[in-house]
Amino acid sequence: MGARYFGAEVQRLEDPRLLTGRGQYVDDIRLPGMLHAVFVRSPHAHARIRGISLSRARAMPGVVAVFAIDDLGEPLSSARMPEMMPAPIIRRAHTQYVLARDEVCYVGEPVAMVVADSRHRAEDAASAVDVDYEVIPAVVDIRSALGEGAPRAHLGTIDNLAARLEVGFGDIEAAFAKAEHQLEFSLEQHRGIAHSMEGRAVLASPEPTPGRLTVWTATQSPYLVRRQLARVLQKDEQDLRVIAPDVGGGFGPKSVFYPEEPAIAAAALKLGRPVKWAEDRREHFVATVNQRDQYWNLSVAFDGSGRILGIRARVLHDNGAYLPYGVILPVTSLAPFPGAYALPALKATLDVIYTNSTPTAPVRGAGRPNAIFAIERVIDRVADHLGLDPAEVRRRNFIRADQFPYVTGMKARDGSPVAYDSGDYHACLDKALEMADIAGFEKRCEAARARGRLRGIGIGSFIEDTGLGPFEGATVRITPQGTVQVLTGAASQGQGHATTLAQVVADVLAVDITRVTVIGADTDRFPYGAGTIASRIAVTAGSSAHMAAVEVREKILKYASHHFEVAEQDLELSDGHVQVIGVPNLKIPLGDVAFALSGTVGQRMPANLKPGLEATAYFEATATPHSGGTTVAEVEVDPDTGMVELVNHVIVHDCGRIIHPGIVDGQITGGAVHGIGNALFEEMVYDGSGQPVSMTLGEYLMPTAPEMPPIRIGHLETPSPLNPLGVKGAGESGTISAIPAVIRAVEDALKPYRVFVHRYPLNPERVLRWIDAARQGEP
Amino acid sequence: MDDTRAIHFTLNGKAEECDAPVRFHLGDLLREKFGLTGTHLGCEHGVCGACTVLVDGEAVRSCLMLGVQVDGCEVVTVEGLADPDSRLHPLQQAFAEKHGLQCGYCTPGMLMSLAAFLAENRDPSEDDIRDAISGNICRCTGYQPIVEAALLAAQRMRNASEG
Amino acid sequence: MKSAGFVYHQPSSVDELLGLLAAHEDNRILAGGQSLMPMMNMRFVQPEHLIDANRVDGLNYIREESNWLRIGAMTRQKTLMQSDAVTRHCPLMRVALQHVGHFQTRNRGTIGGSLCHLDPAAELPLISLLYDASLTVRSAAETRTISASEWPLAYMLPAIGPDEALIEIALPVGADWTHQGFFELARRRGDFAIASAAVLLSISDGIIRKAAVALGAVTQTPCRLTDVEALLVGQRADAQTIAAATAQAAKIEAFSDAYYSAQYRQRMAGVAVERALNAALGAPDHG
């Protein structure tokens, strides 16, 4: 088997289409008779619905139908959205109706749906929908949400606590009892909105076969959508075809099942015509899940050399109004908390709190950036307290290369123990510091001081659990024309799966990569899948494609052995053919093998082989490969304005073996910029009554090109023993490690003022206030 | 209020005419009336740049122009960037080589902004390019591969015109 | 986010434009569209009549005369940036334009549109104020001129009626400014300014004879800091004078919003004036 493509920089197979404007995103699809839907959404954070009047809207030009909850008919009109990811730890799972019935619990909650012959006219009619709201008190701040007398996020409930997570291991009492040193401090974390450049979109079209519906949706999880749609509409899954076409970025929020999906599906079934909805940018601010605030209170016990003996943590988590994704986000905020360190003892509680705001669910990194930010701040605080080099304190606490597989003591979302499979955190740290030219830092500081600027450098070491179960699958099929089809459940929102899976298969079958077509994310073309989330596809779909290709290869060899009457070991695959080694004219194109295996009427199958040159394989992820590494960020602060300039950003990353370096580097770089955004720019501001204030991209700031530092990536490859490819996931590590590195770099720059940067995002005013506060403390 | 207005203009090199609904912005017109869905709508308030097209050679945000305003103009979209014989524009080629795209949604806007920019700036520095795309938001790539692609394209375009 | 419907008009002459303004009270003029279209797409603004000024003859020009540089209201920001006449007579306009949006928006945005939109952070109203521009406004009935200082009435409200159109911005030429400087504080390239300052100085024998200092983004409309100007005149052009000017500028009563407090803006007003003065005097911008 050759390795011509694995590890190579091949041009992505998706690119020619996408570069010439021939992508097909949901909003690009036009179907005959297609109608356009617009949702009327709650303008209030919390309100009773006293009445809804649709008559004015129904009378507007171009309007075909206007729906409130009862107009959707059974079963949608009486059942709330299903509980995704139920878990015993959840005390009370609130989910919403597809269209709100008596109560709205967040700004943006869908209340009515207008269907018209154009988006323009649907929007005109939407402003004619009259909803009589009675505004009621909203839960806005999680710090007071569990207190006596706090408003309730949902009418008729006793409190706002969705779940209380409690985790721990080791002897925490002993750790604190014997510790030479203790520290206590608090952190505020605010992650923000995904803002994929394409919003969500759903197009549902009734098929000629009665009762059958095709749904195109900008989703990361077509199988999840099909499953939940079937449940909610009370249809058989076989009557639903769900397709994720080209999707313009996902980053987590597109993996959730949303009320718009069954609403649009129901509209299409009722009206007997295709109905499409495309989320606009203002909707994305409130109608798509995002991440918001977490408050962490930490106590650390440590010895004089900086070895951490134990940590206590109490976390408050803003979950928004509903639980569209279970408690996955809170769970992933705790499970990675030990980070890259051999932590002896931990006791942590996390309160998942309902508020009257957009529901929260994973955004690029999910809770991992939160956990890693917390543990990295612990390390830095310990180092500062003892006057030690933070790099050295990391080295003293890191899990050593000889300690793998390392069981951390935490539990994963399925309850199994978290174990890191392989890695070398010391090597990653050392390489990152070298690439960041730590040796020259002092000189750079001096030069900056001469210009009236303050330089700082910060480290963020991280781990990332990847390759989540349960499985992904692939069918590899060779056609009589000699093309190779890879059918898979895996969905793509930019990760280049069509290329990486093709690389894996092309190597096994020794075909040119341009002969391989990957078809993914269509529930009619492949039966089962889980979703593109949590950096899992290279591991799962990649491995399954590999396994299926190996089976196909075995079948080819069996056939050729029979055909040429030679032993299988005397055969090889090369250049789209199977041939006898050393006898170049004894070869057959793979297409001919496929042809032979497609059967001839009246003849027996050759070599007693089963029909079809294809195989299907599922890779079950039973353990989780962990990638890891270190980011080093360097910044310059203007002490007169509080502005932070990013001057350098280095990431050393270990994701095991790498299928496509350009794709991996692209994921890491993009992730790093998103993390930089979280650290310095991205803030979703609300007013005191829970009204979102930041509602345009001019106010919610995302990173743009001129402000970004040069980003350099170094790779270590400690292959994972957990899958046949030896790969680990890579999609979110750039984000996870950028935040602590950039925050620490700012803190380091502010060293003369002894500021503890306890929150993100920063903005220039906050930085200036910290400098001022420190100056005021001066004699 | 559903007026249309007859307009004539050149679209990707071809003379076109249509009854343009006056309330359609240019992006709507291109996508809905001409089926050219390569121009993407990312924000419709003029910040993200995904909708960028060329009008009389200048890069503009198509969500901030009305369709009727291109009467008599030359409009080029991403579908018209490559040669009529389908050879990719050097920018498209360079984007493919340097992984300047992942999900592809911001890409048409990036390409059109850079095409206009490089037409007037033959030898840009990296800072010049970052400035040129400062009005285009990408959530996938982190911009660095886009900048590298633009530099590569600029170099090739210089070589081609010198050689 | 699609705009509400409207009646569209495309006048080809100024008279036709003014006639439409007189006939239809609920109107908006579509100039470059870079500020109006977002508001219409978000339905913050829903005019019944949209009057497109882009095909009106005679509003797009830059004319050098002996006393004035006359700029038509529909002159594109890109054109201003590339104009030698602008660079010669009001160099700070070119500097300031580098901060106005992005090159794509400057291809369409106009000076007239920016002045009529009158965002507190907009650079062109600031520059017009700095250079004591004279604005010509016309209705079907009359023509009048307004000084740049009388132009801003209130937050985003210029001194122009619904039946009037801004026709021309004229900048006085021949003033003997010897030094000029501009500074803008913004989070990202092209973002709205948090604070911006533009200064013109006339210096001879090391003494500041004349000064013009304009501040943007800190108050509801751009303003001239006449107290700072008075403080500068007659003083040596040195660090001490700059420090005094900075301290005076930082007394401005600033507005606050959801993102930055009044105190921060006020402080940044001082920083912006300081850095604009340093830029004017060719000094590095640190203390």
Short mmCIF file of C-alpha atoms in Angstrom, two decimals, chain A residues 136-437:
data_model
loop_
_atom_site.label_atom_id
_atom_site.label_comp_id
_atom_site.label_asym_id
_atom_site.label_seq_id
_atom_site.Cartn_x
_atom_site.Cartn_y
_atom_site.Cartn_z
CA ILE A 136 -42.49 39.70 32.90
CA PRO A 137 -39.28 39.78 34.89
CA ALA A 138 -36.30 38.20 33.22
CA VAL A 139 -33.36 36.31 34.65
CA VAL A 140 -30.36 38.13 33.33
CA ASP A 141 -27.42 37.58 35.67
CA ILE A 142 -26.48 34.08 36.73
CA ARG A 143 -24.74 35.37 39.82
CA SER A 144 -28.09 36.20 41.39
CA ALA A 145 -30.24 33.66 39.55
CA LEU A 146 -30.12 31.05 42.30
CA GLY A 147 -30.76 33.52 45.08
CA GLU A 148 -33.99 33.91 47.01
CA GLY A 149 -36.46 36.11 45.27
CA ALA A 150 -34.73 35.83 41.91
CA PRO A 151 -37.12 35.89 38.97
CA ARG A 152 -37.82 32.54 37.33
CA ALA A 153 -36.64 32.05 33.78
CA HIS A 154 -39.74 29.91 33.21
CA LEU A 155 -43.15 30.53 34.69
CA GLY A 156 -44.24 28.06 37.31
CA THR A 157 -40.80 26.65 38.17
CA ILE A 158 -39.26 26.54 41.61
CA ASP A 159 -35.80 27.66 40.64
CA ASN A 160 -33.46 28.31 37.71
CA LEU A 161 -31.12 25.37 38.22
CA ALA A 162 -31.03 22.99 35.27
CA ALA A 163 -28.35 20.72 36.66
CA ARG A 164 -25.56 20.65 39.17
CA LEU A 165 -22.46 18.83 38.00
CA GLU A 166 -20.14 17.49 40.64
CA VAL A 167 -16.82 15.97 39.74
CA GLY A 168 -13.79 15.06 41.67
CA PHE A 169 -10.99 12.67 42.31
CA GLY A 170 -8.17 12.24 44.76
CA ASP A 171 -8.09 13.31 48.38
CA ILE A 172 -8.87 16.99 48.19
CA GLU A 173 -8.99 17.53 51.96
CA ALA A 174 -5.54 16.08 52.44
CA ALA A 175 -4.20 18.15 49.56
CA PHE A 176 -5.32 21.40 51.17
CA ALA A 177 -4.41 20.27 54.66
CA LYS A 178 -0.78 19.60 53.82
CA ALA A 179 -0.25 22.37 51.29
CA GLU A 180 2.50 24.89 51.93
CA HIS A 181 0.62 27.47 49.90
CA GLN A 182 -2.96 28.29 48.93
CA LEU A 183 -4.50 30.78 46.57
CA GLU A 184 -8.07 31.74 45.83
CA PHE A 185 -9.28 33.79 42.91
CA SER A 186 -12.17 34.25 40.46
CA LEU A 187 -12.43 34.29 36.69
CA GLU A 188 -15.06 35.61 34.27
CA GLN A 189 -15.28 33.94 30.88
CA HIS A 190 -17.41 35.10 27.95
CA ARG A 191 -17.13 33.15 24.70
CA GLY A 192 -19.54 34.79 22.33
CA ILE A 193 -21.20 33.91 19.08
CA ALA A 194 -20.07 31.52 16.37
CA HIS A 195 -20.93 33.80 13.42
CA SER A 196 -20.22 31.29 10.71
CA MET A 197 -20.32 33.41 7.55
CA GLU A 198 -23.32 31.42 6.35
CA GLY A 199 -26.21 31.51 8.77
CA ARG A 200 -28.53 28.59 9.27
CA ALA A 201 -30.94 27.66 6.52
CA VAL A 202 -33.60 25.01 5.94
CA LEU A 203 -35.34 24.00 2.72
CA ALA A 204 -38.02 21.31 2.88
CA SER A 205 -39.60 19.86 -0.22
CA PRO A 206 -42.36 17.28 -0.45
CA GLU A 207 -41.38 14.41 -2.72
CA PRO A 208 -43.63 12.84 -5.34
CA THR A 209 -43.88 9.76 -3.13
CA PRO A 210 -46.69 10.71 -0.75
CA GLY A 211 -45.54 11.56 2.73
CA ARG A 212 -41.88 11.63 1.76
CA LEU A 213 -39.95 14.82 2.44
CA THR A 214 -36.48 15.96 1.49
CA VAL A 215 -34.89 18.51 3.78
CA TRP A 216 -31.74 20.41 2.93
CA THR A 217 -30.36 22.03 6.01
CA ALA A 218 -27.13 23.85 6.87
CA THR A 219 -26.33 21.37 9.57
CA GLN A 220 -23.36 19.53 10.97
CA SER A 221 -25.56 16.60 11.90
CA PRO A 222 -27.94 15.45 9.14
CA TYR A 223 -28.63 12.14 10.92
CA LEU A 224 -29.52 13.85 14.16
CA VAL A 225 -31.86 16.14 12.24
CA ARG A 226 -33.51 13.19 10.55
CA ARG A 227 -33.93 11.34 13.82
CA GLN A 228 -35.41 14.29 15.64
CA LEU A 229 -37.59 15.38 12.72
CA ALA A 230 -39.02 11.88 12.58
CA ARG A 231 -39.77 12.01 16.29
CA VAL A 232 -41.29 15.44 16.24
CA LEU A 233 -43.35 14.97 13.07
CA GLN A 234 -44.17 11.38 14.03
CA LYS A 235 -42.95 10.04 10.75
CA ASP A 236 -40.79 7.08 9.90
CA GLU A 237 -37.16 8.05 9.38
CA GLN A 238 -37.34 6.32 6.01
CA ASP A 239 -39.82 8.95 4.86
CA LEU A 240 -37.32 11.68 5.51
CA ARG A 241 -34.24 12.46 3.51
CA VAL A 242 -31.93 15.00 5.11
CA ILE A 243 -29.05 16.49 3.17
CA ALA A 244 -26.37 18.89 4.28
CA PRO A 245 -25.16 20.42 1.02
CA ASP A 246 -22.28 22.90 1.02
CA VAL A 247 -22.32 24.48 4.45
CA GLY A 248 -20.62 27.79 5.09
CA GLY A 249 -18.99 27.07 8.43
CA GLY A 250 -20.49 25.34 11.44
CA PHE A 251 -18.30 25.68 14.52
CA GLY A 252 -20.78 23.90 16.74
CA PRO A 253 -24.10 25.73 16.61
CA LYS A 254 -25.13 24.02 13.40
CA SER A 255 -24.99 20.65 15.15
CA VAL A 256 -28.10 21.45 17.19
CA PHE A 257 -31.66 20.55 16.20
CA TYR A 258 -33.69 23.75 16.03
CA PRO A 259 -37.43 24.56 15.99
CA GLU A 260 -37.14 26.07 12.52
CA GLU A 261 -36.40 22.62 11.11
CA PRO A 262 -39.72 20.99 12.03
CA ALA A 263 -41.55 24.26 11.39
CA ILE A 264 -40.32 24.46 7.81
CA ALA A 265 -40.89 20.75 7.30
CA ALA A 266 -44.45 21.06 8.57
CA ALA A 267 -45.09 24.06 6.33
CA ALA A 268 -43.85 22.16 3.29
CA LEU A 269 -46.03 19.15 4.08
CA LYS A 270 -49.11 21.25 4.74
CA LEU A 271 -48.70 23.48 1.70
CA GLY A 272 -47.49 20.72 -0.60
CA ARG A 273 -44.70 23.00 -1.87
CA PRO A 274 -41.03 23.54 -1.11
CA VAL A 275 -40.50 26.09 1.67
CA LYS A 276 -37.17 27.72 2.43
CA TRP A 277 -35.88 29.80 5.30
CA ALA A 278 -32.42 31.39 5.39
CA GLU A 279 -31.29 32.95 8.65
CA ASP A 280 -30.13 36.52 8.31
CA ARG A 281 -27.32 37.98 10.35
CA ARG A 282 -29.57 39.69 12.93
CA GLU A 283 -31.34 36.40 13.52
CA HIS A 284 -28.03 34.63 14.02
CA PHE A 285 -27.32 36.93 16.97
CA VAL A 286 -30.35 35.66 18.87
CA ALA A 287 -31.85 32.61 17.21
CA THR A 288 -28.79 30.37 16.96
CA VAL A 289 -27.11 28.97 20.03
CA ASN A 290 -24.01 30.68 21.29
CA GLN A 291 -21.85 30.64 24.37
CA ARG A 292 -21.96 33.26 27.03
CA ASP A 293 -20.83 33.68 30.60
CA GLN A 294 -19.17 31.42 33.11
CA TYR A 295 -17.97 32.51 36.51
CA TRP A 296 -15.24 30.41 38.09
CA ASN A 297 -14.12 30.52 41.67
CA LEU A 298 -10.91 28.59 42.25
CA SER A 299 -8.86 27.55 45.26
CA VAL A 300 -5.46 26.04 44.64
CA ALA A 301 -3.21 24.11 47.00
CA PHE A 302 0.44 23.88 46.00
CA ASP A 303 3.94 23.35 47.30
CA GLY A 304 6.93 25.62 47.24
CA SER A 305 8.20 24.25 43.96
CA GLY A 306 4.96 25.06 42.20
CA ARG A 307 3.61 21.49 42.15
CA ILE A 308 -0.15 21.65 42.31
CA LEU A 309 -1.60 19.39 44.98
CA GLY A 310 -5.29 20.04 44.57
CA ILE A 311 -7.86 22.41 43.18
CA ARG A 312 -11.36 23.29 44.27
CA ALA A 313 -13.60 24.93 41.71
CA ARG A 314 -17.08 26.33 41.79
CA VAL A 315 -18.51 27.33 38.43
CA LEU A 316 -21.69 29.14 37.41
CA HIS A 317 -22.75 28.56 33.80
CA ASP A 318 -25.29 30.55 31.78
CA ASN A 319 -27.25 27.99 29.78
CA GLY A 320 -29.83 30.36 28.37
CA ALA A 321 -33.53 29.63 28.29
CA TYR A 322 -33.56 26.01 27.10
CA LEU A 323 -31.49 22.87 26.85
CA PRO A 324 -31.19 22.21 23.13
CA TYR A 325 -28.01 20.21 23.59
CA GLY A 326 -28.30 18.66 27.04
CA VAL A 327 -25.47 19.58 29.36
CA ILE A 328 -22.71 18.81 26.89
CA LEU A 329 -21.29 22.31 27.05
CA PRO A 330 -21.07 22.33 30.88
CA VAL A 331 -19.66 18.79 30.92
CA THR A 332 -16.94 19.73 28.43
CA SER A 333 -16.17 22.75 30.59
CA LEU A 334 -15.06 20.43 33.38
CA ALA A 335 -13.80 17.20 31.84
CA PRO A 336 -10.64 18.71 30.31
CA PHE A 337 -9.94 20.81 33.40
CA PRO A 338 -6.77 19.00 34.48
CA GLY A 339 -5.37 20.09 31.13
CA ALA A 340 -1.93 18.77 30.33
CA TYR A 341 -1.13 18.29 34.01
CA ALA A 342 -0.88 15.39 36.42
CA LEU A 343 -3.35 16.85 38.89
CA PRO A 344 -3.53 14.78 42.09
CA ALA A 345 -6.86 15.99 43.46
CA LEU A 346 -9.82 17.98 42.27
CA LYS A 347 -13.27 18.85 43.53
CA ALA A 348 -15.49 20.89 41.27
CA THR A 349 -19.12 21.80 41.04
CA LEU A 350 -20.77 23.51 38.11
CA ASP A 351 -24.27 24.96 38.26
CA VAL A 352 -26.09 24.98 34.93
CA ILE A 353 -28.41 27.94 35.21
CA TYR A 354 -31.37 28.94 33.09
CA THR A 355 -31.58 32.57 32.03
CA ASN A 356 -33.88 34.44 29.69
CA SER A 357 -31.41 34.53 26.88
CA THR A 358 -30.53 32.57 23.77
CA PRO A 359 -29.79 28.95 24.72
CA THR A 360 -26.10 28.15 24.92
CA ALA A 361 -24.42 25.15 23.35
CA PRO A 362 -20.93 24.41 22.03
CA VAL A 363 -19.09 26.96 19.94
CA ARG A 364 -15.68 25.99 18.52
CA GLY A 365 -13.96 24.26 21.37
CA ALA A 366 -17.16 23.93 23.39
CA GLY A 367 -16.28 24.08 27.07
CA ARG A 368 -12.66 23.15 26.50
CA PRO A 369 -11.43 26.73 26.11
CA ASN A 370 -13.16 27.49 29.42
CA ALA A 371 -11.53 24.60 31.25
CA ILE A 372 -8.12 25.18 29.74
CA PHE A 373 -8.28 28.92 30.42
CA ALA A 374 -9.00 28.14 34.06
CA ILE A 375 -6.18 25.64 34.55
CA GLU A 376 -3.68 27.81 32.70
CA ARG A 377 -4.60 30.76 34.91
CA VAL A 378 -4.03 28.54 37.92
CA ILE A 379 -0.54 27.70 36.71
CA ASP A 380 0.32 31.33 36.00
CA ARG A 381 -0.99 32.51 39.37
CA VAL A 382 0.99 29.85 41.17
CA ALA A 383 4.10 30.83 39.24
CA ASP A 384 3.61 34.53 39.99
CA HIS A 385 2.96 33.85 43.65
CA LEU A 386 6.22 31.93 43.98
CA GLY A 387 8.20 34.17 41.65
CA LEU A 388 8.87 31.22 39.34
CA ASP A 389 9.02 31.02 35.55
CA PRO A 390 5.55 29.93 34.33
CA ALA A 391 7.18 27.66 31.76
CA GLU A 392 9.06 25.88 34.52
CA VAL A 393 5.95 25.50 36.66
CA ARG A 394 4.28 23.90 33.65
CA ARG A 395 7.15 21.49 33.21
CA ARG A 396 6.95 20.48 36.83
CA ASN A 397 3.26 19.70 36.55
CA PHE A 398 2.99 18.25 33.03
CA ILE A 399 2.13 14.64 32.49
CA ARG A 400 5.41 13.11 31.38
CA ALA A 401 5.89 11.39 28.05
CA ASP A 402 6.46 8.09 29.86
CA GLN A 403 3.19 8.31 31.76
CA PHE A 404 0.89 7.57 28.80
CA PRO A 405 -1.78 6.31 28.69
CA TYR A 406 -2.64 8.64 31.56
CA VAL A 407 -5.93 8.37 33.38
CA THR A 408 -6.78 11.84 34.65
CA GLY A 409 -9.49 11.01 37.14
CA MET A 410 -12.20 12.86 35.19
CA LYS A 411 -15.16 11.30 33.46
CA ALA A 412 -16.12 11.84 29.84
CA ARG A 413 -19.65 12.64 28.68
CA ASP A 414 -20.49 8.94 28.45
CA GLY A 415 -19.27 8.33 31.99
CA SER A 416 -16.09 6.53 30.97
CA PRO A 417 -12.78 7.56 32.54
CA VAL A 418 -10.81 10.15 30.63
CA ALA A 419 -7.47 8.77 29.50
CA TYR A 420 -4.92 10.58 27.41
CA ASP A 421 -3.49 8.11 24.88
CA SER A 422 -0.22 9.68 23.82
CA GLY A 423 1.61 12.98 23.74
CA ASP A 424 4.71 14.87 24.74
CA TYR A 425 3.76 18.13 26.39
CA HIS A 426 7.30 19.03 27.44
CA ALA A 427 8.54 18.79 23.88
CA CYS A 428 5.62 20.90 22.62
CA LEU A 429 6.31 23.59 25.19
CA ASP A 430 10.02 23.70 24.48
CA LYS A 431 9.51 23.84 20.76
CA ALA A 432 6.89 26.58 21.07
CA LEU A 433 9.15 28.71 23.25
CA GLU A 434 11.99 28.26 20.80
CA MET A 435 9.81 29.15 17.81
CA ALA A 436 8.57 32.19 19.72
CA ASP A 437 12.19 33.24 20.36
#
